[in-house]
CSV table of C-alpha atoms in Angstrom, one decimal:
chain,number,residue,atom,x,y,z
T,1,MET,CA,-46.9,42.1,29.8
T,2,ALA,CA,-50.2,42.2,28.0
T,3,VAL,CA,-49.1,45.1,25.9
T,4,LEU,CA,-46.0,43.2,24.9
T,5,VAL,CA,-48.0,40.0,24.0
T,6,LEU,CA,-50.5,42.1,21.9
T,7,VAL,CA,-47.7,43.6,20.1
T,8,SER,CA,-46.0,40.4,19.4
T,9,LEU,CA,-49.4,39.2,18.2
T,10,ALA,CA,-50.1,42.3,16.1
T,11,LEU,CA,-46.4,41.9,14.5
T,12,LEU,CA,-47.0,38.2,13.8
T,13,THR,CA,-50.3,39.0,12.2
T,14,VAL,CA,-49.0,41.8,10.1
T,15,TYR,CA,-45.9,39.9,9.2
T,16,PHE,CA,-47.8,36.9,8.1
T,17,ARG,CA,-50.5,38.9,6.1
T,18,GLU,CA,-48.1,41.2,4.3
T,19,SER,CA,-46.1,40.7,1.2
T,20,SER,CA,-42.5,40.3,1.3
T,21,GLY,CA,-42.2,43.9,0.2
T,22,GLY,CA,-44.2,45.2,3.1
T,23,GLY,CA,-43.2,47.4,5.9
T,24,LEU,CA,-42.4,45.0,8.4
T,25,HIS,CA,-40.3,42.9,6.1
T,26,ASN,CA,-38.4,46.1,5.1
T,27,LEU,CA,-37.9,46.9,8.8
T,28,GLN,CA,-36.8,43.3,9.5
T,29,SER,CA,-34.4,43.6,6.5
T,30,THR,CA,-33.0,47.0,7.7
T,31,GLY,CA,-32.7,45.6,11.2
T,32,SER,CA,-30.8,42.4,10.0
T,33,SER,CA,-28.5,44.6,8.1
T,34,ILE,CA,-27.7,46.6,11.2
T,35,LEU,CA,-27.1,43.4,13.1
T,36,ARG,CA,-25.1,42.2,10.4
T,37,PRO,CA,-21.7,43.8,11.7
T,38,PHE,CA,-22.4,42.4,15.1
T,39,GLU,CA,-23.0,38.9,13.9
T,40,VAL,CA,-19.6,39.1,11.8
T,41,ALA,CA,-17.9,40.5,15.0
T,42,ALA,CA,-19.2,37.7,16.8
T,43,ASN,CA,-18.2,35.2,14.2
T,44,ARG,CA,-14.7,36.6,14.0
T,45,VAL,CA,-14.3,36.3,17.7
T,46,ALA,CA,-15.7,33.0,18.1
T,47,GLN,CA,-13.8,31.6,14.8
T,48,PRO,CA,-10.5,30.6,16.6
T,49,PHE,CA,-12.6,28.7,19.2
T,50,ARG,CA,-14.6,27.1,16.6
T,51,ASP,CA,-11.5,26.2,14.9
T,52,ALA,CA,-10.1,24.7,17.9
T,53,ALA,CA,-13.2,22.8,18.5
T,54,SER,CA,-13.4,21.6,15.0
T,55,TRP,CA,-9.9,20.6,15.4
T,56,ILE,CA,-10.4,18.7,18.2
T,57,GLY,CA,-13.6,17.1,17.0
T,58,GLY,CA,-11.7,16.4,13.9
T,59,LEU,CA,-8.9,14.7,16.0
T,60,SER,CA,-11.3,12.5,17.5
T,61,GLY,CA,-13.0,11.9,14.3
T,62,ALA,CA,-9.5,11.1,12.7
T,63,ARG,CA,-8.8,8.6,15.6
T,64,ALA,CA,-12.2,6.8,15.1
T,65,ASP,CA,-11.5,6.8,11.4
T,66,ASN,CA,-8.1,5.5,12.1
T,67,LYS,CA,-9.5,2.7,14.3
T,68,GLU,CA,-12.2,1.9,11.6
T,69,LEU,CA,-9.5,1.7,8.9
T,70,ARG,CA,-7.2,-0.5,10.9
T,71,ARG,CA,-10.2,-2.8,11.4
T,72,GLU,CA,-11.0,-2.8,7.8
T,73,LEU,CA,-7.4,-3.4,6.9
T,74,VAL,CA,-7.2,-6.4,9.2
T,75,LYS,CA,-10.2,-7.6,7.3
T,76,ALA,CA,-8.9,-7.0,4.0
T,77,ARG,CA,-5.7,-8.8,4.8
T,78,ALA,CA,-7.8,-11.8,6.0
T,79,ASP,CA,-9.8,-11.6,2.9
T,80,ALA,CA,-6.8,-11.3,0.7
T,81,ILE,CA,-5.2,-14.2,2.4
T,82,ARG,CA,-8.3,-16.2,2.0
T,83,TYR,CA,-8.8,-15.3,-1.5
T,84,GLN,CA,-5.0,-16.2,-2.2
T,85,ALA,CA,-5.7,-19.5,-0.7
T,86,ALA,CA,-8.7,-20.1,-2.6
T,87,ILE,CA,-6.9,-19.2,-5.9
T,88,GLN,CA,-4.2,-21.6,-5.0
T,89,GLU,CA,-6.6,-24.1,-4.0
T,90,ASN,CA,-8.5,-23.8,-7.3
T,91,THR,CA,-5.1,-24.0,-9.3
T,92,ARG,CA,-4.2,-27.1,-7.6
T,93,LEU,CA,-7.7,-28.7,-8.2
T,94,GLU,CA,-7.7,-27.6,-11.7
T,95,LYS,CA,-4.4,-29.3,-12.2
T,96,LEU,CA,-5.7,-32.5,-10.8
T,97,LEU,CA,-9.0,-32.2,-12.7
T,98,ARG,CA,-6.7,-31.8,-16.0
T,99,TYR,CA,-4.7,-34.8,-14.9
T,100,SER,CA,-7.8,-37.0,-14.2
T,101,GLU,CA,-9.2,-36.2,-17.6
T,102,SER,CA,-5.9,-36.4,-19.5
T,103,ALA,CA,-4.9,-39.6,-21.6
T,104,SER,CA,-2.3,-40.3,-19.1
T,105,PHE,CA,-4.5,-41.0,-16.2
T,106,PRO,CA,-4.7,-44.7,-15.5
T,107,THR,CA,-7.7,-46.5,-17.0
T,108,ASP,CA,-9.8,-48.8,-15.0
T,109,PHE,CA,-9.6,-46.5,-12.1
T,110,ARG,CA,-12.1,-44.1,-10.6
T,111,PRO,CA,-10.3,-40.8,-9.1
T,112,LEU,CA,-11.6,-40.1,-5.6
T,113,THR,CA,-10.4,-36.5,-5.0
T,114,THR,CA,-9.5,-36.1,-1.5
T,115,SER,CA,-7.3,-33.7,0.7
T,116,VAL,CA,-4.7,-34.4,3.3
T,117,ILE,CA,-6.3,-34.4,6.8
T,118,VAL,CA,-3.1,-35.3,8.8
T,119,LEU,CA,0.3,-34.6,7.4
T,120,PRO,CA,3.4,-37.0,8.2
T,121,PRO,CA,4.3,-36.0,11.8
T,122,GLY,CA,7.8,-36.3,11.2
T,123,GLN,CA,10.7,-37.3,8.9
T,124,PHE,CA,10.5,-40.9,10.4
T,125,ASP,CA,6.8,-41.3,9.8
T,126,GLN,CA,6.0,-41.2,6.0
T,127,ARG,CA,2.3,-41.9,6.3
T,128,LEU,CA,-0.6,-39.3,6.0
T,129,VAL,CA,-4.3,-39.3,6.5
T,130,VAL,CA,-6.7,-38.4,3.7
T,131,GLY,CA,-10.4,-37.7,3.7
T,132,VAL,CA,-11.8,-40.4,1.9
T,133,GLY,CA,-12.6,-44.0,3.3
T,134,ARG,CA,-14.5,-47.0,2.7
T,135,VAL,CA,-17.8,-45.3,2.2
T,136,ASN,CA,-16.2,-43.5,-0.8
T,137,GLY,CA,-15.0,-46.7,-2.2
T,138,VAL,CA,-11.6,-46.7,-1.1
T,139,GLN,CA,-9.8,-50.1,-0.6
T,140,LEU,CA,-6.7,-51.4,0.9
T,141,ASP,CA,-3.7,-51.0,-1.4
T,142,ASP,CA,-5.3,-48.3,-3.7
T,143,PRO,CA,-2.6,-46.2,-5.4
T,144,VAL,CA,-2.7,-42.5,-4.6
T,145,VAL,CA,-1.5,-40.0,-7.2
T,146,THR,CA,-1.5,-36.3,-7.7
T,147,ASP,CA,-0.9,-34.6,-11.1
T,148,ALA,CA,2.8,-34.7,-10.5
T,149,GLY,CA,3.0,-38.3,-9.9
T,150,LEU,CA,2.9,-41.2,-7.6
T,151,VAL,CA,2.3,-40.6,-4.0
T,152,GLY,CA,1.9,-43.9,-2.4
T,153,HIS,CA,-0.8,-46.3,-1.4
T,154,VAL,CA,-3.6,-46.9,1.0
T,155,THR,CA,-2.4,-49.0,3.9
T,156,ARG,CA,-5.4,-48.7,6.2
T,157,VAL,CA,-9.0,-47.9,5.5
T,158,TYR,CA,-11.7,-46.7,7.8
T,159,THR,CA,-15.1,-45.4,7.2
T,160,GLY,CA,-14.5,-41.9,6.3
T,161,VAL,CA,-10.7,-41.7,6.3
T,162,ALA,CA,-7.7,-43.7,4.9
T,163,GLN,CA,-4.0,-43.9,5.7
T,164,VAL,CA,-1.7,-43.5,2.9
T,165,THR,CA,1.9,-44.8,2.9
T,166,LEU,CA,4.1,-42.7,1.0
T,167,ILE,CA,6.7,-44.0,-1.6
T,168,THR,CA,9.3,-42.4,0.5
T,169,ASP,CA,8.4,-44.7,3.3
T,170,GLU,CA,10.8,-47.6,4.2
T,171,SER,CA,8.1,-50.1,4.0
T,172,SER,CA,7.2,-49.1,0.4
T,173,PHE,CA,8.3,-51.0,-2.6
T,174,VAL,CA,7.3,-50.0,-6.1
T,175,SER,CA,7.8,-51.8,-9.4
T,176,VAL,CA,9.2,-49.1,-11.8
T,177,LEU,CA,11.0,-49.0,-15.3
T,178,ASP,CA,12.9,-46.5,-17.2
T,179,LEU,CA,10.7,-44.8,-19.6
T,180,SER,CA,13.7,-44.2,-22.0
T,181,THR,CA,15.5,-47.5,-21.8
T,182,GLY,CA,12.8,-49.9,-20.3
T,183,ALA,CA,15.2,-51.0,-17.6
T,184,SER,CA,12.9,-52.2,-14.8
T,185,GLY,CA,13.7,-52.0,-10.9
T,186,LEU,CA,12.2,-51.8,-7.6
T,187,LEU,CA,11.9,-48.1,-6.1
T,188,ARG,CA,12.4,-48.2,-2.3
T,189,HIS,CA,13.7,-46.3,0.5
T,190,SER,CA,17.5,-45.9,0.5
T,191,ASP,CA,19.5,-47.7,3.2
T,192,SER,CA,21.9,-45.0,3.8
T,193,GLY,CA,19.7,-41.8,3.7
T,194,SER,CA,16.3,-40.2,3.0
T,195,SER,CA,16.5,-40.4,-0.7
T,196,ILE,CA,14.8,-43.1,-2.8
T,197,ILE,CA,16.5,-45.4,-5.0
T,198,MET,CA,15.7,-47.7,-7.9
T,199,ASP,CA,17.2,-51.0,-6.8
T,200,ASN,CA,17.6,-54.3,-8.6
T,201,VAL,CA,18.6,-52.8,-11.9
T,202,PRO,CA,21.6,-55.1,-13.4
T,203,LYS,CA,24.7,-53.3,-14.4
T,204,LYS,CA,23.9,-54.4,-18.0
T,205,ASP,CA,20.8,-52.2,-18.1
T,206,GLN,CA,21.0,-48.8,-19.4
T,207,VAL,CA,20.0,-46.0,-17.2
T,208,GLU,CA,21.1,-42.4,-17.4
T,209,PRO,CA,20.6,-39.5,-15.3
T,210,GLY,CA,17.6,-37.4,-16.3
T,211,ASP,CA,15.7,-40.6,-17.3
T,212,ARG,CA,12.1,-40.5,-16.3
T,213,ILE,CA,10.9,-43.5,-13.9
T,214,ILE,CA,7.4,-44.6,-14.2
T,215,THR,CA,5.5,-47.4,-12.6
T,216,ALA,CA,5.8,-50.8,-14.1
T,217,GLY,CA,2.4,-52.1,-13.3
T,218,TRP,CA,3.3,-55.7,-14.1
T,219,HIS,CA,0.6,-58.6,-14.4
T,220,THR,CA,1.1,-62.2,-14.0
T,221,PRO,CA,-1.7,-64.7,-13.7
T,222,GLY,CA,-3.0,-64.4,-10.3
T,223,LEU,CA,-0.9,-61.6,-9.2
T,224,SER,CA,-0.3,-58.1,-10.3
T,225,SER,CA,1.1,-54.8,-9.2
T,226,ILE,CA,-0.9,-52.7,-7.0
T,227,TYR,CA,0.1,-49.5,-9.1
T,228,PRO,CA,-1.1,-49.4,-12.8
T,229,ARG,CA,1.4,-49.0,-15.5
T,230,GLY,CA,2.6,-45.5,-16.5
T,231,ILE,CA,2.3,-43.4,-13.3
T,232,PRO,CA,5.3,-40.9,-13.3
T,233,VAL,CA,7.4,-41.6,-10.3
T,234,GLY,CA,10.5,-39.3,-10.6
T,235,VAL,CA,13.5,-38.7,-12.4
T,236,VAL,CA,16.9,-40.3,-12.2
T,237,SER,CA,19.3,-37.9,-10.4
T,238,SER,CA,22.4,-40.1,-10.2
T,239,VAL,CA,23.7,-43.4,-11.4
T,240,ASN,CA,26.6,-45.5,-9.8
T,241,GLN,CA,27.9,-48.9,-9.9
T,242,THR,CA,30.6,-50.7,-8.1
T,243,ASP,CA,32.6,-53.9,-8.7
T,244,ILE,CA,31.2,-55.8,-5.6
T,245,ASP,CA,27.4,-54.9,-6.2
T,246,PRO,CA,25.8,-56.7,-9.3
T,247,ASN,CA,23.4,-53.9,-9.6
T,248,LYS,CA,23.5,-50.2,-10.2
T,249,GLN,CA,22.9,-47.7,-7.4
T,250,ILE,CA,20.2,-45.3,-8.9
T,251,GLU,CA,19.0,-42.4,-7.1
T,252,VAL,CA,15.6,-41.1,-8.0
T,253,ARG,CA,14.3,-37.7,-7.2
T,254,PRO,CA,10.5,-37.9,-7.0
T,255,PHE,CA,8.2,-35.5,-9.1
T,256,VAL,CA,5.9,-35.2,-6.2
T,257,ASP,CA,6.8,-32.5,-3.4
T,258,PHE,CA,5.9,-34.6,-0.5
T,259,GLY,CA,6.3,-31.3,1.7
T,260,GLY,CA,3.4,-29.6,0.1
T,261,LEU,CA,0.9,-32.2,-0.6
T,262,GLN,CA,-2.7,-31.0,-0.3
T,263,TYR,CA,-5.0,-32.7,-2.6
T,264,MET,CA,-4.6,-36.0,-4.4
T,265,PHE,CA,-6.4,-38.8,-6.0
T,266,VAL,CA,-7.1,-42.2,-4.6
T,267,LEU,CA,-7.4,-44.4,-7.6
T,268,ALA,CA,-10.3,-46.8,-6.7
T,269,SER,CA,-10.7,-49.8,-8.8
T,270,LYS,CA,-13.7,-49.7,-11.2
T,271,SER,CA,-14.0,-53.4,-11.0
T,272,GLY,CA,-14.1,-53.2,-7.0
T,273,THR,CA,-10.8,-55.0,-6.6
T,274,PRO,CA,-7.6,-53.1,-6.4
U,1,MET,CA,-32.4,53.1,33.7
U,2,ILE,CA,-29.0,51.9,34.0
U,3,ASP,CA,-30.5,48.5,34.9
U,4,GLY,CA,-32.5,48.5,31.5
U,5,ALA,CA,-29.5,49.3,29.5
U,6,LYS,CA,-27.6,46.6,31.0
U,7,VAL,CA,-30.4,44.1,30.4
U,8,ALA,CA,-30.8,45.3,26.8
U,9,VAL,CA,-27.0,45.1,26.3
U,10,LEU,CA,-26.9,41.6,27.8
U,11,VAL,CA,-29.9,40.2,25.8
U,12,PHE,CA,-28.5,42.1,22.6
U,13,PHE,CA,-25.1,40.2,22.9
U,14,ALA,CA,-26.8,36.9,23.9
U,15,ALA,CA,-29.0,37.1,20.8
U,16,ILE,CA,-26.0,38.0,18.6
U,17,LEU,CA,-24.0,35.1,20.1
U,18,GLU,CA,-27.1,32.9,19.9
U,19,VAL,CA,-27.4,33.4,16.1
U,20,SER,CA,-23.8,33.7,15.2
U,21,VAL,CA,-22.1,31.2,17.2
U,22,PHE,CA,-24.1,29.0,19.3
U,23,SER,CA,-26.8,27.9,16.8
U,24,ASP,CA,-23.7,26.4,14.9
U,25,VAL,CA,-22.9,24.2,18.0
U,26,LYS,CA,-24.4,20.8,17.8
U,27,ILE,CA,-23.5,18.6,20.6
U,28,LEU,CA,-25.1,15.0,20.3
U,29,GLY,CA,-27.9,16.5,18.1
U,30,GLY,CA,-28.8,19.4,20.6
U,31,VAL,CA,-28.3,22.9,20.1
U,32,PRO,CA,-27.7,25.3,23.4
U,33,ASP,CA,-30.0,28.2,23.7
U,34,LEU,CA,-28.1,30.9,25.1
U,35,LEU,CA,-30.7,33.6,24.4
U,36,LEU,CA,-33.2,31.5,26.2
U,37,VAL,CA,-31.2,31.1,29.2
U,38,THR,CA,-30.3,34.6,29.5
U,39,VAL,CA,-33.9,35.7,29.4
U,40,VAL,CA,-34.4,33.2,32.2
U,41,ALA,CA,-31.6,34.5,34.2
U,42,VAL,CA,-32.8,38.1,33.8
U,43,ALA,CA,-36.2,37.4,34.5
U,44,LEU,CA,-35.3,35.5,37.7
U,45,LEU,CA,-33.2,38.4,38.9
U,46,ARG,CA,-35.3,41.4,37.7
U,47,GLY,CA,-38.9,40.0,37.8
U,48,ALA,CA,-41.7,39.6,35.6
U,49,VAL,CA,-42.1,42.9,33.9
U,50,THR,CA,-38.4,43.2,33.0
U,51,GLY,CA,-38.4,39.5,32.1
U,52,ALA,CA,-41.1,40.0,29.7
U,53,CYS,CA,-39.6,43.2,28.2
U,54,ALA,CA,-36.2,41.2,27.8
U,55,GLY,CA,-38.0,38.4,26.3
U,56,PHE,CA,-39.7,40.6,23.7
U,57,PHE,CA,-36.6,42.4,23.0
U,58,ALA,CA,-34.7,39.2,22.5
U,59,GLY,CA,-37.4,37.6,20.3
U,60,LEU,CA,-37.3,40.8,18.2
U,61,VAL,CA,-33.6,40.6,17.7
U,62,LEU,CA,-33.5,37.1,17.2
U,63,ASP,CA,-36.3,37.1,14.6
U,64,THR,CA,-34.7,40.2,12.9
U,65,ALA,CA,-31.2,38.3,12.6
U,66,THR,CA,-32.7,35.2,11.5
U,67,LEU,CA,-35.3,36.7,9.3
U,68,GLU,CA,-37.8,34.5,10.7
U,69,THR,CA,-41.4,35.6,11.2
U,70,LEU,CA,-41.4,38.6,13.2
U,71,GLY,CA,-43.1,38.3,16.5
U,72,LEU,CA,-43.0,34.7,16.8
U,73,SER,CA,-40.1,34.4,19.1
U,74,SER,CA,-40.9,37.5,20.7
U,75,LEU,CA,-44.4,36.3,21.7
U,76,LEU,CA,-42.8,33.0,23.2
U,77,LEU,CA,-40.0,34.8,24.9
U,78,THR,CA,-42.2,37.5,26.4
U,79,LEU,CA,-44.5,34.9,27.9
U,80,ILE,CA,-41.5,32.7,29.2
U,81,GLY,CA,-39.8,36.1,30.6
U,82,TYR,CA,-43.0,37.1,32.4
U,83,TRP,CA,-43.8,33.6,33.8
U,84,VAL,CA,-40.1,32.9,34.9
U,85,GLY,CA,-40.3,36.7,36.4
U,86,ARG,CA,-43.3,35.9,38.3
U,87,TYR,CA,-41.7,32.5,39.6
U,88,GLY,CA,-38.6,34.4,40.6
U,89,GLU,CA,-40.6,37.1,42.5
U,90,THR,CA,-42.7,34.3,44.3
U,91,THR,CA,-41.9,30.8,45.0
U,92,GLY,CA,-38.4,30.8,43.2
U,93,ARG,CA,-37.0,33.5,45.1
U,94,ASP,CA,-33.4,33.0,46.2
U,95,ARG,CA,-33.7,29.4,45.6
U,96,THR,CA,-30.7,27.7,44.2
U,97,HIS,CA,-32.3,25.3,41.9
U,98,ALA,CA,-34.8,28.1,40.5
U,99,PRO,CA,-32.5,28.9,37.4
U,100,PHE,CA,-32.3,25.1,36.7
U,101,LEU,CA,-35.7,24.3,37.2
U,102,SER,CA,-36.7,27.2,35.0
U,103,VAL,CA,-34.4,26.6,32.2
U,104,ALA,CA,-35.4,22.8,32.0
U,105,VAL,CA,-39.1,23.6,31.9
U,106,VAL,CA,-38.9,26.8,29.6
U,107,THR,CA,-36.7,24.8,27.2
U,108,PHE,CA,-39.4,22.3,26.8
U,109,LEU,CA,-42.2,24.8,26.7
U,110,TYR,CA,-40.3,26.9,24.4
U,111,ALA,CA,-39.8,24.0,22.0
U,112,LEU,CA,-43.5,23.0,22.4
U,113,GLY,CA,-44.9,26.7,21.9
U,114,GLY,CA,-42.6,27.2,18.9
U,115,LEU,CA,-43.8,23.9,17.4
U,116,ALA,CA,-47.4,24.9,17.9
U,117,LEU,CA,-47.0,28.4,16.5
U,118,ARG,CA,-45.2,27.4,13.4
U,119,PHE,CA,-47.8,24.7,12.9
U,120,VAL,CA,-50.6,27.1,13.3
U,121,LEU,CA,-48.8,29.6,10.8
U,122,GLY,CA,-48.2,26.7,8.4
U,123,GLU,CA,-44.5,26.8,8.7
U,124,PRO,CA,-42.5,23.5,8.9
U,125,ALA,CA,-42.8,22.0,12.2
U,126,PRO,CA,-40.9,18.8,12.4
U,127,ALA,CA,-42.2,17.6,15.7
U,128,ARG,CA,-40.0,14.4,15.9
U,129,VAL,CA,-36.8,16.3,15.5
U,130,VAL,CA,-37.7,19.1,17.8
U,131,LEU,CA,-39.1,16.9,20.5
U,132,LEU,CA,-37.5,13.5,20.4
U,133,ASP,CA,-34.1,14.2,18.7
U,134,SER,CA,-32.9,17.2,20.1
U,135,LEU,CA,-35.1,18.3,23.1
U,136,PHE,CA,-33.4,16.3,25.8
U,137,GLN,CA,-30.0,17.1,24.4
U,138,GLY,CA,-31.0,20.9,24.4
U,139,ILE,CA,-32.3,20.8,28.0
U,140,ALA,CA,-29.1,19.2,29.2
U,141,LEU,CA,-27.0,21.7,27.4
U,142,ASN,CA,-29.1,24.7,28.5
U,143,LEU,CA,-28.7,23.3,31.9
U,144,LEU,CA,-24.8,23.4,31.5
U,145,LEU,CA,-25.1,26.8,30.4
U,146,THR,CA,-27.3,28.0,33.3
U,147,LEU,CA,-24.8,28.1,36.1
U,148,PRO,CA,-22.0,30.4,34.3
U,149,LEU,CA,-24.6,32.5,32.6
U,150,TYR,CA,-26.7,33.2,35.8
U,151,ALA,CA,-23.5,33.9,37.5
U,152,VAL,CA,-22.5,36.4,35.0
U,153,ALA,CA,-26.2,37.9,34.8
U,154,ARG,CA,-26.2,38.0,38.6
U,155,ARG,CA,-22.9,39.8,38.6
U,156,LEU,CA,-24.4,42.5,36.0
U,157,LEU,CA,-27.8,42.7,37.8
U,158,PRO,CA,-27.2,42.2,41.4
U,159,PRO,CA,-30.3,41.2,43.5
U,160,ARG,CA,-32.0,44.2,44.8
U,161,PHE,CA,-32.7,42.6,47.9
U,162,ARG,CA,-31.6,39.6,49.8
U,163,VAL,CA,-33.9,37.1,51.7
U,164,THR,CA,-31.9,35.3,54.5
U,165,ARG,CA,-33.4,32.2,55.9
U,166,GLY,CA,-35.8,32.9,59.0
U,167,GLU,CA,-36.6,36.3,57.5
U,168,GLY,CA,-39.8,37.4,55.9
U,169,ALA,CA,-40.0,39.8,53.0
U,170,PRO,CA,-38.6,43.1,53.6
U,171,ALA,CA,-40.8,45.7,54.6
U,172,LEU,CA,-41.7,48.3,52.0
U,173,GLY,CA,-41.4,52.1,52.3
């Protein structure tokens, strides 16, 4: 044993001290060349097993990758939906902003941008809740609009929220006029169906399908409409008249899509009174 | 003589397999050392002198094949072969746990000794990698190799005498 240790130490010392062209290095090189065929043979024998191990490893790796990629896909989908929603939200808000800065926006009113918190629970209830209230300056009967047109008016005000009654509600009445002819009437819920009609328009007044209807915004001493003049309401979809009814039966298709309401303006009066 | 040839062939093929196949097998950061386990098995089965010779030869083949500093592995494996051989001849004789205990201990000592020698020679000695990142995995893998390899070695190199419980050492002569 001592001999072997000494030989080992001698080998170490000589190998360490000699140059790379020394005897031991040459001997090692020769020995390595002799061993090479054995190594190649061992490699060839082991290759199928190595391949199998690599395949199994790759398979488990592929499974892990698949799992990871699926997780990433789910996240990417969620992100895409979020981004899409953000883009849509941005578009809607941009429209609202453009409207609030446009010349058609009612003067004397301060726009309070808000979103719908609670949508109408059913077709029988045409009221929704928005996220602004008394603290924001909302008052009873404040008009509510979108960039498309008139939505309704505030019927209840609380500290941070308010209830808005849509113009499609049975209790809602809006003084309107035909933008083309100036014929005035009262916009209200139809007795016979879910549509809204322009009532109280005498037969002599001229109203044609396709005419645009806007809020009349009348004023009399001590009394005025809660809606400012000029807010788009809808377009006349049909006009009928009968011999027994002194007024025309005018159906109005509102500009606002009440099924897709998200953002809107509550028009708070600048003077403090609606 | 035949025994010596068997040991040489066994160690030689273990060294070839180690450098060409097993050194490439990395499991959880550890690399199994077939050659070390083979030297331990031979040393346990044939004693200190054969163990030392097997270690020296194994180290020589290993260093030659890997073009490492000649004598480095020889020195370590010679000492390991001798020490394990002595252990096999004395307290470890015919004890079932002897191969496992020996493998676990010498894997640690081999790593430590290799580090120390490389450090002394001024060669790269990444202590953290050797002692923390791969040592325990290496011990576990070597322990896994011990059972089949010791069985093969025992088949090739059957014990020269058996000691049954209650008996003492066989009488010489």
